Every structure is written in structure tokens, then in C-alpha cells.
Coordinates of N, CA and C in Angstrom, one line a residue:
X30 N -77.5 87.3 -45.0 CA -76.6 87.9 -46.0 C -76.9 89.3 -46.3
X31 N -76.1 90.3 -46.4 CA -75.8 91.7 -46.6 C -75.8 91.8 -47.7
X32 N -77.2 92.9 -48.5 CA -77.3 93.0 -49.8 C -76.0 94.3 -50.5
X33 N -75.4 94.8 -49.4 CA -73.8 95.8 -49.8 C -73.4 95.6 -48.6
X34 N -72.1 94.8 -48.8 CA -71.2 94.7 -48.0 C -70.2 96.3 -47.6
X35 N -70.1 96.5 -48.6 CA -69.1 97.6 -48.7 C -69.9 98.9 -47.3
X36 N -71.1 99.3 -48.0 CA -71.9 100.1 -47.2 C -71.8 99.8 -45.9
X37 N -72.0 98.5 -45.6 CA -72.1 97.8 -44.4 C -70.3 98.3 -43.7
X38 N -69.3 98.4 -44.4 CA -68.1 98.6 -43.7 C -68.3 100.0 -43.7
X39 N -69.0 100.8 -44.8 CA -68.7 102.6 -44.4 C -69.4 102.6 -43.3
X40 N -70.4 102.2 -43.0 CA -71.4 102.8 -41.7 C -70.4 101.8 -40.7
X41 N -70.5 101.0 -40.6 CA -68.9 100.4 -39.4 C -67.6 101.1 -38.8
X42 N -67.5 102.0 -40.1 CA -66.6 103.0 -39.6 C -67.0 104.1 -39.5
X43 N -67.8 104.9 -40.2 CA -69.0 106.1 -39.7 C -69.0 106.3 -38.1
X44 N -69.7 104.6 -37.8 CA -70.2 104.7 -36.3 C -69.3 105.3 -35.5
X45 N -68.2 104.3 -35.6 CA -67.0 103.6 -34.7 C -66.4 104.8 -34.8
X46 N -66.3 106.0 -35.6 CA -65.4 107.4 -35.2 C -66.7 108.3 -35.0
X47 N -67.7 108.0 -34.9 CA -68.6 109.2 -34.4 C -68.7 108.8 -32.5
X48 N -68.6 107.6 -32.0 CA -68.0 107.6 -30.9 C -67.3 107.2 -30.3
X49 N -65.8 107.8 -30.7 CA -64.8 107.7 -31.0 C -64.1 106.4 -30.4
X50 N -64.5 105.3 -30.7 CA -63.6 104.1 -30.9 C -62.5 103.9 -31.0
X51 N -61.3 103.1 -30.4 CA -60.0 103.0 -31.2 C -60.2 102.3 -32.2
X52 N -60.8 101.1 -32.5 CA -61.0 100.2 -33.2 C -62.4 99.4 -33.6
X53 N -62.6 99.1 -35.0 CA -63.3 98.7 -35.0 C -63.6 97.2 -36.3
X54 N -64.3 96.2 -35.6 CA -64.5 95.0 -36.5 C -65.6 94.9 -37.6
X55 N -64.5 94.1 -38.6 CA -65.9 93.9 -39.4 C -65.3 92.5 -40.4
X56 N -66.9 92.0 -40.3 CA -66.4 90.8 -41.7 C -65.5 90.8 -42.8
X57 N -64.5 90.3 -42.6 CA -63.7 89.8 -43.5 C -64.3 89.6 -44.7
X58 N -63.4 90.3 -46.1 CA -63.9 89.5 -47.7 C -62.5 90.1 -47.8
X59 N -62.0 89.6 -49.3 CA -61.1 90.4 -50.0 C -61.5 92.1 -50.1
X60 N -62.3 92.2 -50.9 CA -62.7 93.6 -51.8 C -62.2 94.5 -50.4
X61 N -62.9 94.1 -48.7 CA -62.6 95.2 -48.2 C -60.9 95.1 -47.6
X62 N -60.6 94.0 -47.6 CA -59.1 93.9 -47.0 C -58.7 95.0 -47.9
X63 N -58.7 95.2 -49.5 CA -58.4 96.3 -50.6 C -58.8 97.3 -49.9
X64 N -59.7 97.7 -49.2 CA -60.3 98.9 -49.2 C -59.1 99.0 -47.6
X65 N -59.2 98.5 -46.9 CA -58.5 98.6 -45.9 C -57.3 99.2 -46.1
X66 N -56.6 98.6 -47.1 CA -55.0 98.8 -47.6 C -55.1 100.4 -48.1
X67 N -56.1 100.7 -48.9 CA -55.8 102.1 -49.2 C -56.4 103.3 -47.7
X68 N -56.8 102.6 -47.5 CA -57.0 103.8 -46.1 C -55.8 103.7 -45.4
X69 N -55.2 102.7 -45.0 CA -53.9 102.7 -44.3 C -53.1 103.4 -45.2
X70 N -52.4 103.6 -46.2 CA -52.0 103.9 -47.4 C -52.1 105.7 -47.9
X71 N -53.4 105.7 -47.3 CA -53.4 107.1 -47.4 C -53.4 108.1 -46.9
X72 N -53.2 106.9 -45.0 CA -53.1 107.7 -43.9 C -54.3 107.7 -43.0
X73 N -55.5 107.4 -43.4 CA -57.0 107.5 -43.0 C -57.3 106.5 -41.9
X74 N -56.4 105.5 -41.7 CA -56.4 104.5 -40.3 C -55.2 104.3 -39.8
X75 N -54.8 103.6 -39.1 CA -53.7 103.4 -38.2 C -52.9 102.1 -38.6
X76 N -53.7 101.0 -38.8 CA -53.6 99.7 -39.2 C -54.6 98.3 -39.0
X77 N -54.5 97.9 -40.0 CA -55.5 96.7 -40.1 C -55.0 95.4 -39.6
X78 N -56.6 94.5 -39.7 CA -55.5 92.7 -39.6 C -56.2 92.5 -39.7
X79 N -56.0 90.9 -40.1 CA -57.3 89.5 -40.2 C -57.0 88.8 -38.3
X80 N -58.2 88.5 -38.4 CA -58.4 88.0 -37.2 C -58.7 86.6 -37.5
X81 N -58.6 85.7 -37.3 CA -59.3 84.3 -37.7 C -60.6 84.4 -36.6
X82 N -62.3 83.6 -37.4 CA -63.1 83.8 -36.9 C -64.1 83.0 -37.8
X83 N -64.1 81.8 -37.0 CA -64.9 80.6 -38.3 C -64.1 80.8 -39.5
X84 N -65.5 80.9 -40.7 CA -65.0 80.7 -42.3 C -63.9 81.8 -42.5
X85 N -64.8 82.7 -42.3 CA -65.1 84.2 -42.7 C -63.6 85.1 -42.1
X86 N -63.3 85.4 -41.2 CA -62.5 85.9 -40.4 C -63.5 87.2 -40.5
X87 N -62.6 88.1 -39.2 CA -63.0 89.6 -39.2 C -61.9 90.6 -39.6
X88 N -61.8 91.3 -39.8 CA -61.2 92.5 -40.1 C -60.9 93.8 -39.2
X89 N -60.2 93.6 -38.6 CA -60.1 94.5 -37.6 C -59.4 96.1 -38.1
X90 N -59.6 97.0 -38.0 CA -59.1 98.6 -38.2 C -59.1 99.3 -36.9
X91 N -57.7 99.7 -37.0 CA -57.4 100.4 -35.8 C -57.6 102.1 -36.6
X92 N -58.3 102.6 -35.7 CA -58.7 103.9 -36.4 C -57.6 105.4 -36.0
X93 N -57.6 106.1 -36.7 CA -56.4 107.2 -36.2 C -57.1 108.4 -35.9
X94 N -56.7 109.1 -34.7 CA -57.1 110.7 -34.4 C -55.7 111.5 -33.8
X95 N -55.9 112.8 -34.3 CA -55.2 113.8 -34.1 C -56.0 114.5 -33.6
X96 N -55.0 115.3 -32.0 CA -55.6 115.9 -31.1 C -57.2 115.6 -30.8
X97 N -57.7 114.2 -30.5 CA -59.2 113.0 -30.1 C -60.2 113.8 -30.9
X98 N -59.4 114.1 -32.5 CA -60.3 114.7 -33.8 C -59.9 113.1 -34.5
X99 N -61.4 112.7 -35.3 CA -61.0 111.5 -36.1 C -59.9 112.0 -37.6
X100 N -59.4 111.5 -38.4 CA -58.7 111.6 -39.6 C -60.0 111.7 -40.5
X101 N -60.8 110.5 -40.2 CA -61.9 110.5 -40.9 C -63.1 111.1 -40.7
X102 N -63.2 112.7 -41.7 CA -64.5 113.2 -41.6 C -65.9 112.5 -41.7
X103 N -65.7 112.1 -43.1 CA -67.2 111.0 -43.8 C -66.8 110.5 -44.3
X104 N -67.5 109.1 -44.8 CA -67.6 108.0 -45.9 C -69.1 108.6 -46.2
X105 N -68.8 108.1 -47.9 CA -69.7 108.2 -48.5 C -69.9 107.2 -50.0
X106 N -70.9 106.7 -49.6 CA -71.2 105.4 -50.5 C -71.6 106.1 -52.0
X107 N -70.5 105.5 -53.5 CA -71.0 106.2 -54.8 C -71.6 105.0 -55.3
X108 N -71.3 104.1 -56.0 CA -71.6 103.1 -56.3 C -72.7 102.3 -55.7
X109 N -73.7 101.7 -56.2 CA -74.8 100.7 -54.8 C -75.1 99.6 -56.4
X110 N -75.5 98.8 -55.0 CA -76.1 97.5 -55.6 C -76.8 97.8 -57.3
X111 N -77.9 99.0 -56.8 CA -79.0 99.3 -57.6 C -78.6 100.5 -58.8
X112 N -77.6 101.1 -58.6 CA -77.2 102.4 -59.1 C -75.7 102.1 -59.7
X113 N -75.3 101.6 -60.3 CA -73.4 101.4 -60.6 C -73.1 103.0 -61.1
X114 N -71.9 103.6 -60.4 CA -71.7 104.5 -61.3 C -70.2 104.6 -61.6
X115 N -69.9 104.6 -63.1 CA -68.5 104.7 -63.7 C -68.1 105.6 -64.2
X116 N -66.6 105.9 -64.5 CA -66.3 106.5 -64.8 C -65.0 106.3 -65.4
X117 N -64.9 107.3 -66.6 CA -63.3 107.4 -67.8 C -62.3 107.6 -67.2
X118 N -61.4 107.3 -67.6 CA -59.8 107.7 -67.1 C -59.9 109.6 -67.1
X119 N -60.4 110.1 -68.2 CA -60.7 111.7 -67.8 C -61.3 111.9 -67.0
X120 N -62.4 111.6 -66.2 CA -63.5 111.8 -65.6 C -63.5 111.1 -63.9
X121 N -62.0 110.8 -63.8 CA -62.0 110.7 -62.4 C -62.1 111.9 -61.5
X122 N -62.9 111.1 -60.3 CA -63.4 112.7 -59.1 C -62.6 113.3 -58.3
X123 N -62.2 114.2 -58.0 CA -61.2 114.6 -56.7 C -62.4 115.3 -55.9
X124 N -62.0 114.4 -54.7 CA -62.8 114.7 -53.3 C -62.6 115.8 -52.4
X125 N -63.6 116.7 -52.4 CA -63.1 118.0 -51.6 C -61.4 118.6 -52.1
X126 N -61.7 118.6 -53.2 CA -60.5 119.3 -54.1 C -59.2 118.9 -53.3
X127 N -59.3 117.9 -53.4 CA -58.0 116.4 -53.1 C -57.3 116.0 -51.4
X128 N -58.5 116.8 -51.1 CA -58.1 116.5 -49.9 C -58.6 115.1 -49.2
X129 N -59.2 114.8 -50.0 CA -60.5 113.2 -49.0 C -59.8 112.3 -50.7
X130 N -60.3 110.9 -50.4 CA -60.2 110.2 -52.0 C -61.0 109.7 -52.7
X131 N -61.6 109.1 -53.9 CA -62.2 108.6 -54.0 C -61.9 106.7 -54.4
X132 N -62.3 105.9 -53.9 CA -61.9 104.8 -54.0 C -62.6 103.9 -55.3
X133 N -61.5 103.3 -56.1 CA -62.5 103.0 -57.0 C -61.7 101.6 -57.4
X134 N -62.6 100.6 -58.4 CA -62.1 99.4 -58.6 C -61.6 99.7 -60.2
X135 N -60.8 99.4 -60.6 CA -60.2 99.1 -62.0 C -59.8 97.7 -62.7
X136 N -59.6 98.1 -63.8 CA -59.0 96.8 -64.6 C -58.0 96.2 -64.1
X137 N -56.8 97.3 -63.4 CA -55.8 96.8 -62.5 C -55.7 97.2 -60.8
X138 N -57.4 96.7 -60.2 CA -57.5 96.4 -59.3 C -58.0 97.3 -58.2
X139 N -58.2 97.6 -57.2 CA -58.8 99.0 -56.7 C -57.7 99.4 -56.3
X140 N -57.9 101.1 -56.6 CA -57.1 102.1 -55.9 C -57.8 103.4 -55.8
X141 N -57.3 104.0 -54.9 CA -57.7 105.8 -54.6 C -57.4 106.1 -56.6
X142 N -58.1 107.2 -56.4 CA -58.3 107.9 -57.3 C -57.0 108.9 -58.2
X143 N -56.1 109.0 -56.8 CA -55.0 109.3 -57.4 C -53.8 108.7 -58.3
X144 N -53.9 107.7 -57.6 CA -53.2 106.0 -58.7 C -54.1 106.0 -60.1
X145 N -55.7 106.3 -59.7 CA -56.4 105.8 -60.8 C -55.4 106.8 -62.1
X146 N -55.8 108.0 -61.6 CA -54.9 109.2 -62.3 C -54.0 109.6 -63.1
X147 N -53.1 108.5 -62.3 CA -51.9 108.2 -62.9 C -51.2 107.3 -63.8
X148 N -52.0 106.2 -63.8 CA -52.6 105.3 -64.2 C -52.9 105.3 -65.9
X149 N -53.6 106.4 -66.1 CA -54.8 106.9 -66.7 C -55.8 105.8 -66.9
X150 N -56.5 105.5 -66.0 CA -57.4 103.8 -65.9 C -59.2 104.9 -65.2
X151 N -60.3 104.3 -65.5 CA -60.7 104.7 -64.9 C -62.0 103.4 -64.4
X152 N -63.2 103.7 -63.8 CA -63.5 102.3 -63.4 C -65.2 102.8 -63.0
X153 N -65.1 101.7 -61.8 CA -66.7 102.2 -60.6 C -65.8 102.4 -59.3
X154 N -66.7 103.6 -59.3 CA -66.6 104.5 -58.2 C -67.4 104.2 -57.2
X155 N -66.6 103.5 -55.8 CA -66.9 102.7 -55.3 C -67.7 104.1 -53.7
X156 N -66.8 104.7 -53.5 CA -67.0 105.6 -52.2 C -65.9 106.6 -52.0
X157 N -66.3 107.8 -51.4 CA -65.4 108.7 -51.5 C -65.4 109.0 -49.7
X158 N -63.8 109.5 -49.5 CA -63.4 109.2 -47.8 C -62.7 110.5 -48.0
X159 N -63.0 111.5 -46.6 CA -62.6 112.7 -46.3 C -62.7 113.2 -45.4

């Protein structure tokens, strides 16, 4: 068992565009199928699926590059098992002055930081992608 799943998907994708993969798998849950959706969504992948695979299924991401440059600079884990960190509806982050996002969970569910925004919702701040 994986004491952060989540982390476990940033470094999955970390890897898999540092050499330079089209695609890459990982354990199926909800939370990350969410996380998947806003990457597709905000342009940061290509497209996802469930795979069936035993219980669990996998999660497949098809990863996106322009001119064999990834979309995706870094992931970066905010939130951890050990450390929660929240934040107000004022006090949402913009990532590299709004060019990357930050992904966060809310009352009404996870979204990038810019929905949070708009929203005016604020939450835990799950990871920031750029």
C-alpha cells in the first residue's frame, strides 16, 4: 500500500516526460481520474482512460509535446500525508503568475485553481503543474 498516492502519480508523470514517453500508466482511484480530467482540461495531457486490470484498473495518460518539448514543465506536490496545506477563497495560488495551475480539492469537488477562483471556494492544495 502507497502511503501518497497522489505523489506516487506526480513522479509517474515527472518520470514518463523526463524520458519522453507517449504514455504513461498508473493505478486507478477516483481522486486521480479528477486529477486526470483537469490536466486534459487544461491542456497538460493529450487524453486519459480506464483500462480494466483486476480490482483496481489502471489509468492510462497519453502525454502531450510540442515541437518533442513536454507541455509539462514540473509537478509539484503541496499538500502530503504529514503536512495538509489549506487555503481561503482569497488566498488561492497562481502558479508561475498563471501560467502552470494549482490543483486543489473543494467543497464542490477538485478543480484548478482558476474554477477555485471563480467559484470563490477555497480548499487543500493538492499540487501545482507547469
Amino acid at each position: 500500500m502507497l502511503t501518497d498516492p497522489i505523489a506516487d502519480m506526480l513522479t509517474r508523470i515527472r518520470n514518463a516526460v523526463r524520458i519522453k514517453a507517449d504514455k504513461v500508466d498508473i493505478p486507478a482511484s477516483r481522486m486521480k481520474l479528477d486529477i486526470a480530467k483537469i490536466l486534459k482540461e487544461e491542456g497538460f495531457i493529450r487524453a486519459y482512460k480506464i483500462l480494466k486490470y483486476k480490482k483496481q484498473g489502471i489509468l492510462r495518460l497519453n502525454l502531450k509535446y510540442v515541437d518533442n518539448e513536454s507541455i509539462i514543465t514540473n509537478l509539484k506536490r503541496i499538500s502530503k500525508p504529514g503536512r495538509r496545506v489549506y487555503v481561503g477563497s482569497k488566498d488561492v495560488p497562481r502558479v508561475m503568475s498563471g501560467v502552470g495551475i494549482a490543483i486543489m480539492t473543494t467543497s464542490k469537488g477538485l478543480m484548478a485553481d482558476e474554477s477555485a477562483r471563480r467559484d470563490n471556494v477555497g480548499g487543500e492544495v493538492l499540487c501545482h503543474v507547469w
